[in-house]
């Protein structure tokens, strides 16, 4: 049986951090969190809490032996508050007790006195007061100033998009175990084991090599564990070092929702200019990003927003500016798409607004302005191997858009109380970390004397199937069955200096590194067979070393055994750095991406005009996966991405009270798509294309499909306009049933 994560999951056997067999003497941690959005700490009274049953220790910032600093890109985030709190939910103290409930009870008995200060919850509000994370950045192409004069239609407006909660099945979790040499072993539910190692070492004032971080697997992450697993690992580590007992720190669903950051809400201004025939000549936008109270990954996310400002289109004159605004919410963070969905929603809204003004179908403008091979992105890269037009026309021919349109018009004629609408979303998403330095990965491969294989890489398995893809790569090269290949847990002492498993690059980069390591070993074994066993050139085919002339053959197992006794090295480490990418921030030009992923989707919806309810009927996709490493995994990623994208644009609504306290802090108040909401999804892969940048010509899959969901917003708008052609055009997602109803009833929400 192939014991990869997929099989373990379906049988319920897989263990996540919280399921690991607990070490004896384990203690449990919980935090005392700020109950205000912004203010000074006047006093922390631990007196009563210390007497609470089961309490072992309580720590505050003063107990941190190293630096009280967990900021990664920008060092602006303390682990435990010192004099000031900057968001509701910020850790103020750490309570350690014999059980989680004892810790929680004691935490309630910690009394913190605050002096409240004014708080910003909205990006524009923070911007007005010059509360910024970093200076604004601008990308430009062509000559925007003169371009406006040549436009026949100019439309300007505002676009808003809301936050999104990750709702990974597994909440944040860590387990820290003190070691006899003064170091720690930490099990952490993180996408970024080496960054956890680095920051824990900083906080504890220890060398990185003293901190071993292991990630067994994650129950989903979606970006929410790229940076934000950090605090929980650091807190467990701090307490483990201090008490010399194992410490477990897990968050309940509600704690996780209240304490951790989300997808960044954006509020944006746009201006778009077109000629009479629908060619977009100019686009200008300012994105106000609600970063929350610390930088986290906000500046990187903002950069990806700029990179995707014009989506799948070529616009000759562009000027886009993005501003990370510092507010008093938990620091917002990575979430599938990483700033690109927000940018694409703005651009699609601009097209939609222009189409409405010109009284043409938005699809016509979309199609007319698609990217082509020789076009240049505003950041200077050429759209080589562009598949935008191919995906669009394949969508059209595969799913018969004209027929769909006819059916919808007919349905809307025949139905008074429910109307259908559809919209198309073309996709172009850049693959690589935009921070070029992160585009590196390593693999460590051992072949054991029985011919079975162990692989370690920097990839974290979070349900996306990266382990299966890596296993598949090894199986292709060594030509052995999958159950002879084991992909190990991610561990900082087997693979050093790992980049996060993020930016959709996990299978690409770790897959390439694995390939390189396997090729080294295979070549050594082959040479051994040629020189010591079969005396002459051999080829390796069908799992056999074969000599052409004589027909002599040798199995993988026999060759491995013989090579071992001949003292051939059966282990290899390989390093991969994505070639030919660079970016010059002083010019804001370069070639930041290894390649782009293309696709197109059509979303069909039905709106109930009396109740404002809607169903997403179908999502039909043409997607370019290159030569897919695993069609089932890629389909799963496309389906999951689409449903998550639909949730963001339709029903997922985050609400705070005026003290910045999260109101939508459970799955009864924060609604996410379920199986009943999920539409019929049809996926057509663009016939296999070459992509030498991906292992075996594959393409990255993780993030891009999320953005197909954006079409649902415009499909719903189209259905609403079938009820009421003059319904006000607002671009403010999520478009909840409440908003649909109020807007059809002519009321503002
Ligand atoms: N994480 C990151 C990402 O650190 N840099 C990126 O460019 C990125 N892109 C997408 C998702 N996560
Ligand atoms: Mo990410 S949004 O951690 O790829």
XYZ file of C-alpha atoms and ligand atoms in Angstrom:
765
model
C 0.000 0.000 0.000
C 1.249 3.458 -0.912
C 1.251 5.200 2.456
C 1.261 8.767 1.221
C -0.764 11.476 2.930
C -3.743 11.045 0.626
C -4.308 7.458 1.727
C -3.676 8.288 5.369
C -6.182 11.139 5.246
C -9.024 9.125 3.816
C -8.517 6.418 6.424
C -8.264 9.015 9.196
C -4.808 7.779 10.188
C -2.782 10.922 9.521
C -1.519 12.734 12.612
C -1.347 16.499 12.774
C 0.625 18.401 15.430
C -2.272 18.216 17.870
C -2.562 14.432 17.333
C 1.071 13.595 18.062
C 1.526 11.294 21.038
C 2.110 13.752 23.847
C 5.425 13.583 25.689
C 5.221 12.926 29.432
C 5.023 16.047 31.520
C 3.482 18.114 28.734
C 1.990 21.452 29.771
C -0.500 23.589 27.913
C -0.278 27.214 26.916
C -2.784 29.918 26.225
C -2.470 33.660 25.803
C -3.961 36.649 27.500
C -5.035 38.711 24.523
C -5.613 42.428 24.267
C -9.285 43.313 24.515
C -8.802 46.713 22.892
C -7.640 47.747 19.432
C -5.052 50.305 20.494
C -3.795 51.657 23.780
C -1.149 51.787 26.472
C -0.759 49.039 29.019
C -0.987 50.679 32.436
C -0.764 47.547 34.541
C -0.739 43.759 34.226
C -1.965 42.123 37.443
C -1.002 38.442 37.609
C -1.739 38.027 41.305
C -5.076 36.282 41.102
C -4.186 34.239 38.015
C -1.087 32.803 39.714
C -3.347 31.249 42.356
C -5.619 29.644 39.756
C -5.639 25.803 39.925
C -3.145 24.032 37.697
C -1.138 27.128 36.789
C 2.584 26.473 36.432
C 3.921 29.766 35.103
C 2.909 33.070 33.537
C 5.237 34.931 31.222
C 5.276 38.460 29.892
C 7.618 40.346 27.538
C 10.154 40.752 30.353
C 10.756 37.004 30.430
C 12.019 36.824 26.852
C 15.744 35.974 26.923
C 16.533 37.136 23.368
C 14.760 39.736 21.243
C 11.051 40.336 21.643
C 10.727 40.574 17.871
C 9.044 38.204 15.412
C 8.874 40.465 12.347
C 10.431 38.753 9.342
C 10.512 41.137 6.356
C 10.177 44.229 8.553
C 11.019 43.944 12.242
C 7.962 45.674 13.646
C 6.102 42.971 15.552
C 6.667 42.013 19.167
C 5.899 38.510 20.419
C 4.396 39.762 23.682
C 3.196 43.326 24.133
C 5.459 45.692 26.041
C 4.039 49.146 26.713
C 1.412 49.330 24.014
C -1.109 47.089 22.268
C -1.914 47.604 18.596
C -4.799 45.206 17.936
C -7.603 43.389 19.645
C -6.296 39.847 20.136
C -2.612 40.784 20.495
C -0.748 38.488 22.935
C -0.056 40.295 26.209
C 0.879 37.400 28.490
C 1.415 33.658 28.224
C -0.189 31.313 30.738
C 1.147 27.775 31.240
C -0.926 25.187 33.086
C -1.485 21.462 33.492
C -4.375 21.525 31.021
C -5.631 23.830 28.311
C -8.806 24.610 30.249
C -6.840 25.400 33.416
C -4.680 27.749 31.366
C -7.747 29.423 29.880
C -9.388 29.853 33.278
C -6.244 31.419 34.683
C -5.903 33.682 31.664
C -9.313 35.107 32.423
C -8.030 36.051 35.866
C -5.158 38.145 34.487
C -6.237 41.760 34.822
C -4.807 44.204 32.338
C -5.445 47.912 32.688
C -5.305 49.936 29.468
C -5.376 53.550 28.483
C -7.165 53.519 25.161
C -5.894 55.394 22.130
C -7.634 56.112 18.828
C -7.693 53.130 16.472
C -7.966 52.807 12.692
C -9.898 49.897 11.294
C -10.039 51.065 7.663
C -7.138 51.495 5.250
C -8.181 54.900 3.909
C -8.602 56.208 7.430
C -5.051 55.131 8.275
C -3.741 56.614 5.024
C -5.306 60.001 5.856
C -3.350 60.013 9.099
C -0.190 58.887 7.342
C -0.163 55.603 9.213
C 1.801 53.492 6.720
C 3.795 50.266 6.861
C 6.198 51.343 4.100
C 6.430 54.050 1.437
C 4.029 53.629 -1.531
C 5.257 51.901 -4.689
C 4.324 52.623 -8.284
C 4.602 50.536 -11.455
C 4.274 52.335 -14.778
C 4.280 51.603 -18.490
C 3.900 53.922 -21.492
C 2.742 57.477 -21.037
C -0.368 57.696 -18.931
C -0.642 61.488 -19.073
C -0.962 61.821 -22.836
C -2.983 58.598 -23.174
C -6.118 60.046 -21.581
C -6.473 62.550 -24.440
C -6.736 59.729 -26.945
C -9.526 57.911 -25.067
C -13.166 58.108 -26.172
C -14.526 56.793 -22.908
C -13.068 57.328 -19.467
C -14.563 55.820 -16.335
C -13.344 56.232 -12.783
C -14.595 54.784 -9.546
C -13.957 52.913 -6.378
C -13.618 49.196 -5.708
C -13.636 47.470 -2.318
C -12.846 43.908 -1.404
C -13.150 42.355 2.012
C -11.016 40.213 4.246
C -11.151 36.430 4.158
C -10.563 33.960 6.955
C -8.395 30.974 6.007
C -10.533 28.296 7.696
C -7.792 25.706 7.405
C -9.250 22.554 8.995
C -6.296 22.393 11.392
C -5.971 25.494 13.552
C -2.593 26.961 14.547
C -0.594 24.473 16.599
C 2.841 23.874 18.069
C 4.570 21.544 20.491
C 7.990 22.453 21.889
C 10.194 19.892 23.650
C 13.304 20.898 25.607
C 16.444 18.913 24.718
C 19.350 17.923 26.963
C 21.795 20.234 25.184
C 19.799 23.342 25.966
C 18.103 23.436 22.574
C 14.568 22.609 21.529
C 12.705 20.387 19.149
C 9.567 22.087 17.900
C 6.714 20.508 16.023
C 5.034 23.368 14.262
C 2.089 23.602 11.894
C 3.924 25.996 9.591
C 4.541 26.469 5.878
C 7.932 27.951 6.749
C 9.914 25.668 9.061
C 13.239 27.434 8.571
C 11.737 30.837 9.280
C 10.210 29.487 12.497
C 13.666 28.139 13.362
C 15.307 31.507 12.669
C 12.781 33.554 14.622
C 12.591 31.180 17.600
C 16.391 31.334 17.786
C 16.206 35.134 17.763
C 13.559 35.272 20.479
C 15.373 32.806 22.713
C 18.841 34.195 22.019
C 20.113 30.810 20.783
C 21.969 29.735 17.639
C 19.663 28.447 14.896
C 21.263 24.988 14.967
C 19.933 24.503 18.512
C 16.371 24.771 17.224
C 15.043 21.806 15.275
C 11.674 22.400 13.645
C 9.640 19.572 12.203
C 6.405 19.811 10.263
C 4.574 16.509 10.017
C 1.865 17.844 7.717
C -0.698 20.588 7.784
C -4.449 20.360 7.705
C -4.601 23.163 5.174
C -2.813 26.492 5.294
C -3.693 28.615 2.242
C -1.047 31.163 3.248
C -2.292 31.434 6.833
C 0.695 29.467 8.093
C 3.344 31.147 5.954
C 4.098 33.806 8.544
C 1.501 33.387 11.252
C 2.501 30.025 12.674
C 5.464 31.962 14.045
C 3.963 33.450 17.191
C 2.550 30.134 18.443
C 5.823 28.297 17.894
C 7.772 31.086 19.601
C 5.424 31.130 22.597
C 5.598 27.352 23.061
C 9.382 27.518 22.677
C 9.725 30.331 25.200
C 7.742 28.422 27.809
C 9.547 25.135 27.074
C 12.909 26.791 27.541
C 11.819 28.485 30.763
C 10.010 25.543 32.387
C 12.095 22.765 30.824
C 8.847 20.914 30.211
C 7.199 20.097 26.853
C 4.686 22.792 25.939
C 1.720 22.455 23.664
C 0.071 25.498 22.179
C -3.006 25.018 20.047
C -5.713 27.516 19.199
C -9.411 26.805 19.282
C -11.325 27.813 16.148
C -12.596 30.974 17.773
C -9.158 31.920 19.138
C -7.641 31.278 15.744
C -10.240 33.472 14.059
C -9.814 36.288 16.575
C -6.022 36.288 16.917
C -4.730 35.695 13.404
C -4.636 37.827 10.283
C -6.696 37.335 7.157
C -6.664 38.201 3.482
C -6.072 41.949 3.208
C -9.129 44.084 2.618
C -8.401 46.589 -0.155
C -10.069 49.832 -1.055
C -9.021 51.102 -4.467
C -9.573 53.969 -6.870
C -9.366 53.274 -10.586
C -9.563 55.151 -13.838
C -9.786 53.385 -17.173
C -9.754 54.838 -20.678
C -10.842 53.168 -23.918
C -11.176 53.942 -27.595
C -14.544 53.684 -29.310
C -13.808 50.150 -30.489
C -13.125 48.918 -26.949
C -9.335 48.928 -26.846
C -8.142 49.888 -23.371
C -5.528 52.614 -23.774
C -4.953 53.634 -20.198
C -5.360 52.340 -16.676
C -4.553 54.046 -13.436
C -5.195 52.775 -9.918
C -4.359 53.368 -6.293
C -4.689 50.428 -3.936
C -5.125 51.103 -0.224
C -4.215 47.883 1.523
C -5.435 47.275 5.060
C -2.247 45.746 6.435
C -3.241 45.501 10.068
C -0.994 46.428 12.970
C 2.323 45.035 11.705
C 3.979 44.412 8.358
C 3.912 40.617 8.313
C 3.970 39.817 4.541
C 2.025 42.936 3.548
C 4.752 44.565 1.467
C 5.316 41.361 -0.516
C 1.570 40.983 -1.011
C 1.340 44.568 -2.158
C 4.073 43.887 -4.689
C 2.096 40.944 -6.097
C -0.910 43.275 -6.359
C 1.122 45.600 -8.582
C 2.391 42.664 -10.653
C -1.203 41.609 -11.363
C -2.758 45.060 -11.776
C -3.703 44.466 -15.414
C -4.586 40.801 -15.020
C -4.622 38.811 -18.228
C -4.674 41.915 -20.416
C -2.237 44.127 -22.274
C -2.667 47.808 -21.523
C -0.127 50.138 -23.172
C -0.320 52.969 -20.634
C -0.431 52.117 -16.976
C 0.266 53.753 -13.665
C -0.576 51.835 -10.504
C 0.318 52.758 -6.948
C -0.035 50.578 -3.896
C 0.032 51.643 -0.273
C 0.255 49.402 2.772
C -1.774 51.168 5.455
C -1.158 50.402 9.098
C -4.412 49.798 10.958
C -5.358 48.312 14.331
C -6.410 44.854 13.169
C -4.416 41.641 13.593
C -1.663 41.801 10.953
C -3.190 40.608 7.699
C -1.239 37.973 5.885
C -0.719 35.645 2.944
C -3.806 34.016 1.496
C -3.952 32.057 -1.772
C -3.388 34.580 -4.537
C -1.354 36.881 -2.290
C -2.702 40.293 -3.371
C -3.365 39.280 -6.971
C -7.087 38.549 -6.482
C -7.608 42.036 -5.078
C -5.838 43.573 -8.091
C -7.752 41.469 -10.595
C -11.084 42.337 -8.997
C -10.272 46.015 -9.450
C -9.358 45.549 -13.086
C -12.400 43.417 -13.900
C -14.598 46.000 -12.154
C -13.070 48.740 -14.280
C -13.816 46.757 -17.446
C -17.355 46.117 -16.247
C -17.962 49.776 -15.469
C -16.577 50.833 -18.855
C -18.688 48.246 -20.673
C -21.807 49.476 -18.884
C -21.054 53.034 -19.868
C -20.332 52.096 -23.480
C -23.345 49.776 -23.532
C -21.341 46.853 -24.798
C -20.905 43.403 -23.393
C -17.986 43.242 -20.937
C -16.808 40.017 -22.630
C -16.106 41.925 -25.815
C -13.787 44.315 -24.026
C -12.196 41.457 -22.079
C -11.510 39.470 -25.226
C -10.273 42.401 -27.261
C -7.634 43.358 -24.723
C -6.151 39.951 -23.876
C -2.375 39.618 -23.664
C -0.356 38.273 -26.580
C 3.169 36.856 -26.918
C 4.994 40.064 -27.713
C 3.206 42.201 -25.141
C 4.958 43.658 -22.148
C 3.739 43.651 -18.572
C 3.983 46.959 -16.688
C 6.955 45.436 -14.818
C 8.954 44.950 -17.980
C 8.622 41.195 -18.527
C 7.453 39.931 -21.933
C 4.408 37.666 -22.124
C 6.367 34.820 -23.740
C 4.438 31.583 -24.285
C 1.270 33.530 -23.600
C -1.810 31.316 -23.560
C -4.456 33.978 -22.882
C -6.091 33.888 -26.306
C -5.743 30.090 -26.589
C -7.493 29.606 -23.245
C -10.259 32.033 -24.133
C -10.975 30.493 -27.522
C -10.761 27.005 -26.082
C -13.263 28.008 -23.385
C -15.523 29.365 -26.084
C -15.338 26.275 -28.275
C -15.399 23.712 -25.451
C -18.264 25.231 -23.500
C -20.109 27.076 -26.293
C -20.454 30.528 -24.812
C -22.898 31.737 -27.459
C -25.284 28.904 -26.785
C -25.020 29.519 -23.063
C -25.867 33.148 -23.648
C -28.913 32.235 -25.744
C -30.171 29.840 -23.088
C -29.760 32.481 -20.419
C -31.600 35.140 -22.411
C -34.414 32.691 -23.012
C -34.550 31.662 -19.357
C -34.709 35.272 -18.277
C -37.560 35.929 -20.697
C -39.519 33.021 -19.283
C -38.856 33.593 -15.586
C -40.049 36.556 -13.671
C -38.694 35.846 -10.185
C -35.394 34.278 -10.917
C -32.864 35.388 -13.447
C -29.634 33.895 -14.661
C -26.373 35.584 -15.452
C -22.892 34.547 -16.492
C -19.450 36.071 -16.737
C -16.015 35.092 -17.980
C -12.743 35.409 -16.069
C -9.461 35.151 -17.943
C -6.453 34.386 -15.783
C -2.750 35.113 -15.890
C -0.745 34.490 -12.727
C 3.018 34.837 -12.291
C 4.916 31.909 -10.825
C 7.911 32.565 -8.515
C 8.306 34.345 -5.213
C 8.412 38.000 -6.136
C 11.301 38.243 -3.676
C 13.801 36.627 -6.040
C 16.037 35.384 -3.231
C 13.383 32.995 -1.985
C 13.344 31.014 -5.217
C 15.595 28.203 -4.017
C 15.034 24.678 -2.765
C 16.978 21.564 -1.779
C 16.417 17.841 -1.680
C 18.169 15.060 0.188
C 17.697 11.603 -1.275
C 18.794 8.318 0.273
C 18.620 4.991 -1.513
C 18.734 2.173 1.044
C 20.418 -1.152 0.288
C 17.076 -2.847 -0.415
C 16.429 -0.285 -3.159
C 13.765 1.623 -1.240
C 14.076 5.388 -1.228
C 13.699 8.230 1.284
C 13.235 11.830 0.138
C 13.513 14.992 2.179
C 12.798 18.376 0.685
C 11.769 21.802 1.879
C 8.184 21.196 0.774
C 5.483 21.108 3.415
C 2.516 18.845 2.726
C -0.634 20.820 3.504
C -3.154 18.747 1.619
C -2.103 20.071 -1.781
C -0.511 16.739 -2.694
C 3.075 17.949 -3.036
C 4.343 14.715 -1.498
C 2.535 12.673 -4.125
C 3.921 14.853 -6.876
C 7.464 14.452 -5.526
C 6.923 10.715 -5.161
C 5.795 10.656 -8.790
C 8.933 12.465 -9.929
C 11.139 9.937 -8.118
C 9.121 7.036 -9.518
C 9.660 8.330 -13.041
C 13.420 8.649 -12.626
C 14.159 5.521 -10.589
C 11.378 3.565 -12.317
C 10.295 1.878 -9.112
C 6.810 1.507 -7.573
C 5.386 4.317 -5.445
C 5.347 2.195 -2.303
C 9.162 1.987 -2.511
C 9.404 5.787 -2.215
C 8.839 7.595 1.047
C 8.690 11.362 1.322
C 9.764 12.385 4.827
C 8.334 15.024 7.110
C 9.785 18.479 6.614
C 12.648 19.061 9.038
C 15.083 21.948 9.398
C 18.051 19.690 10.183
C 17.655 17.586 7.042
C 17.071 20.547 4.731
C 18.526 23.893 5.740
C 17.318 27.388 4.944
C 14.066 26.338 3.316
C 11.850 28.910 1.681
C 8.232 28.736 2.758
C 6.092 26.286 0.837
C 4.217 29.101 -0.838
C 3.752 31.123 -3.991
C 2.542 27.941 -5.741
C 6.188 26.955 -6.139
C 6.333 23.912 -3.831
C 6.179 21.171 -6.437
C 8.187 23.158 -9.011
C 11.205 23.990 -6.908
C 11.321 20.998 -4.611
C 10.441 18.786 -7.564
C 13.406 20.099 -9.543
C 15.740 19.662 -6.558
C 14.475 16.099 -6.108
C 14.979 15.387 -9.787
C 18.553 16.677 -9.653
C 19.393 14.555 -6.597
C 17.842 11.423 -8.112
C 19.677 11.958 -11.389
C 22.997 12.090 -9.535
C 22.359 8.790 -7.788
C 21.024 7.067 -10.894
C 24.039 8.156 -12.871
C 26.406 6.779 -10.200
C 24.605 3.444 -10.143
C 24.515 3.293 -13.922
C 28.270 3.925 -14.141
C 28.843 1.219 -11.553
C 26.766 -1.257 -13.595
C 28.622 -0.312 -16.780
C 32.097 -0.602 -15.282
C 31.744 -3.339 -12.695
C 28.757 -5.469 -13.662
C 27.786 -5.641 -17.324
C 31.064 -4.414 -18.894
C 29.773 -1.892 -21.400
C 27.148 0.776 -22.042
C 23.743 0.140 -20.522
C 20.460 1.961 -20.638
C 18.002 2.125 -17.738
C 14.523 1.241 -18.938
C 11.452 -0.332 -17.330
C 13.307 -0.563 -14.022
C 16.152 -2.589 -15.558
C 19.719 -1.767 -16.490
C 19.964 -3.262 -19.967
C 22.862 -3.979 -22.227
C 21.767 -3.721 -25.836
C 24.164 -6.108 -27.619
C 24.025 -9.028 -25.200
C 20.525 -8.549 -23.850
C 21.903 -8.856 -20.305
C 19.749 -7.162 -17.651
C 20.095 -6.179 -14.022
C 17.283 -5.152 -11.672
C 17.256 -1.897 -9.675
C 17.558 -3.870 -6.437
C 20.516 -5.929 -7.606
C 22.301 -2.885 -8.982
C 21.772 -0.975 -5.726
C 23.096 -3.903 -3.642
C 26.153 -4.300 -5.823
C 26.799 -0.579 -5.923
C 26.679 -0.456 -2.123
C 29.336 -3.162 -1.759
C 31.408 -1.354 -4.330
C 31.220 1.684 -2.012
C 29.155 3.860 -4.349
C 27.483 6.801 -2.607
C 23.740 6.082 -2.577
C 22.766 9.455 -1.120
C 22.623 12.848 -2.786
C 21.792 16.394 -1.890
C 20.777 18.753 -4.643
C 20.071 22.438 -4.782
C 17.807 24.245 -7.224
C 17.628 27.977 -7.829
C 15.030 29.153 -10.340
C 17.134 30.401 -13.295
C 16.917 33.705 -15.193
C 14.781 35.729 -12.826
C 15.603 39.140 -11.400
C 13.904 42.331 -10.388
C 15.285 45.840 -10.080
C 13.270 47.675 -7.446
C 14.825 51.035 -8.248
C 13.352 50.819 -11.766
C 10.422 48.518 -10.844
C 11.334 46.475 -13.926
C 12.698 43.009 -14.495
C 11.729 39.400 -15.067
C 10.367 38.427 -11.666
C 8.530 35.279 -12.764
C 9.781 31.999 -14.080
C 6.597 31.760 -16.164
C 2.871 32.504 -16.039
C -0.111 30.217 -15.589
C -3.033 30.946 -17.904
C -6.664 29.932 -17.986
C -10.220 31.089 -18.471
C -13.467 30.296 -16.715
C -17.129 30.948 -17.206
C -19.420 31.113 -14.182
C -23.188 30.781 -14.418
C -25.528 31.853 -11.586
C -29.227 32.129 -10.777
C -30.510 34.958 -8.589
C -33.797 34.800 -6.688
C -35.118 38.333 -6.962
C -37.559 38.098 -4.076
C -35.111 36.896 -1.482
C -31.747 38.011 -2.859
C -30.497 34.438 -2.644
C -28.470 32.973 -5.445
C -26.950 29.728 -6.551
C -23.731 29.306 -8.420
C -24.886 26.861 -11.079
C -21.704 25.981 -12.846
C -18.079 26.898 -13.289
C -16.467 25.785 -16.523
C -12.742 26.114 -16.882
C -10.015 25.793 -19.426
C -6.753 25.640 -17.530
C -3.154 25.404 -18.645
C -1.430 22.948 -16.310
C 1.375 22.256 -18.766
C 1.960 18.493 -18.697
C 0.269 17.843 -15.394
C 2.302 15.829 -12.900
C -0.931 14.432 -11.503
C -4.266 15.191 -13.122
C -6.332 14.211 -10.075
C -4.346 16.453 -7.758
C -4.525 19.328 -10.206
C -8.293 18.904 -10.573
C -8.599 18.907 -6.776
C -6.600 22.122 -6.555
C -8.700 23.754 -9.269
C -11.967 22.717 -7.621
C -10.836 23.805 -4.153
C -9.422 27.076 -5.437
C -12.626 27.908 -7.277
C -14.868 27.219 -4.288
C -12.577 29.281 -2.050
C -12.642 32.116 -4.584
C -16.431 31.918 -4.796
C -16.604 32.196 -1.013
C -14.473 35.335 -1.019
C -16.607 37.134 -3.602
C -20.025 35.970 -2.381
C -20.639 35.082 1.264
C -17.549 35.380 3.429
C -17.974 38.556 5.407
C -15.754 39.686 8.259
C -17.257 42.063 10.791
C -15.631 43.885 13.703
C -17.169 46.046 16.379
C -15.771 49.533 16.844
C -13.197 48.233 19.348
C -11.779 46.013 16.638
C -13.254 42.917 18.224
C -14.054 40.281 15.632
C -17.784 39.635 15.590
C -17.736 36.943 12.912
C -15.625 34.652 15.091
C -17.199 31.266 14.494
C -18.582 29.229 11.649
C -22.107 30.201 12.633
C -21.401 33.889 12.104
C -18.824 33.536 9.341
C -20.351 31.606 6.491
C -18.129 29.648 4.119
C -19.108 27.613 1.056
C -20.161 24.051 1.767
C -20.852 21.112 -0.487
C -24.405 22.319 -1.123
C -23.168 25.702 -2.266
C -20.425 24.259 -4.471
C -21.367 24.383 -8.164
C -20.978 21.842 -10.886
C -17.344 22.301 -11.927
C -16.100 21.220 -15.347
C -12.393 21.307 -16.007
C -10.788 21.098 -19.395
C -6.998 21.110 -19.504
C -5.453 22.978 -22.371
C -3.965 20.216 -24.491
C -0.595 19.426 -23.038
C 1.798 22.297 -23.520
C 5.534 22.486 -22.943
C 6.875 24.272 -19.894
C 10.577 23.589 -19.472
C 10.579 25.705 -16.301
C 8.459 23.116 -14.474
C 9.531 19.576 -13.620
C 8.689 17.319 -16.578
C 6.997 20.278 -18.288
C 4.394 20.704 -15.560
C 3.046 24.000 -14.272
C 2.351 25.236 -10.757
C -1.269 24.812 -9.687
C -1.897 26.067 -6.155
C -3.034 29.662 -6.277
C -4.205 30.530 -9.823
C -7.614 28.759 -9.786
C -8.741 30.868 -6.814
C -9.200 33.794 -9.152
C -11.705 32.051 -11.436
C -14.199 32.654 -8.639
C -14.120 36.394 -9.369
C -16.410 35.819 -12.372
C -19.222 34.927 -9.957
C -19.357 38.552 -8.808
C -20.017 39.790 -12.317
C -22.357 36.918 -13.154
C -24.484 37.933 -10.152
C -24.376 41.580 -11.268
C -25.506 40.486 -14.735
C -28.415 38.506 -13.280
C -29.361 41.511 -11.139
C -29.359 43.698 -14.215
C -31.715 41.238 -15.868
C -34.200 42.153 -13.132
C -33.391 45.779 -13.101
C -31.240 47.217 -15.897
C -30.483 50.375 -13.927
C -29.407 48.636 -10.713
C -26.553 50.738 -9.288
C -23.144 49.300 -10.113
C -21.207 48.815 -6.922
C -17.947 46.979 -6.772
C -17.770 45.912 -3.178
C -17.236 42.274 -2.419
C -18.533 40.045 -0.902
C -21.830 40.395 -2.734
C -23.876 38.747 0.008
C -27.544 37.822 -0.535
C -28.359 40.719 1.794
C -26.607 43.163 -0.524
C -28.289 41.658 -3.580
C -31.711 41.998 -1.987
C -31.198 45.551 -0.757
C -29.788 46.666 -4.036
C -32.668 45.129 -6.037
C -35.044 46.828 -3.607
C -33.318 50.112 -4.326
C -31.793 50.512 -0.902
C -28.250 51.121 0.146
C -26.446 48.643 2.308
N 4.811 34.360 -0.460
C 5.911 35.128 -0.573
C 3.964 34.202 -1.465
O 6.648 35.254 0.385
N 6.169 35.729 -1.747
C 5.371 35.622 -2.817
O 5.650 36.174 -3.862
C 4.212 34.835 -2.675
N 3.353 34.724 -3.681
C 2.258 34.016 -3.516
C 2.024 33.389 -2.313
N 2.861 33.475 -1.304
Mo 0.951 31.424 -0.054
S -0.603 32.692 -0.195
O 1.434 31.040 1.397
O 1.356 30.661 -1.394
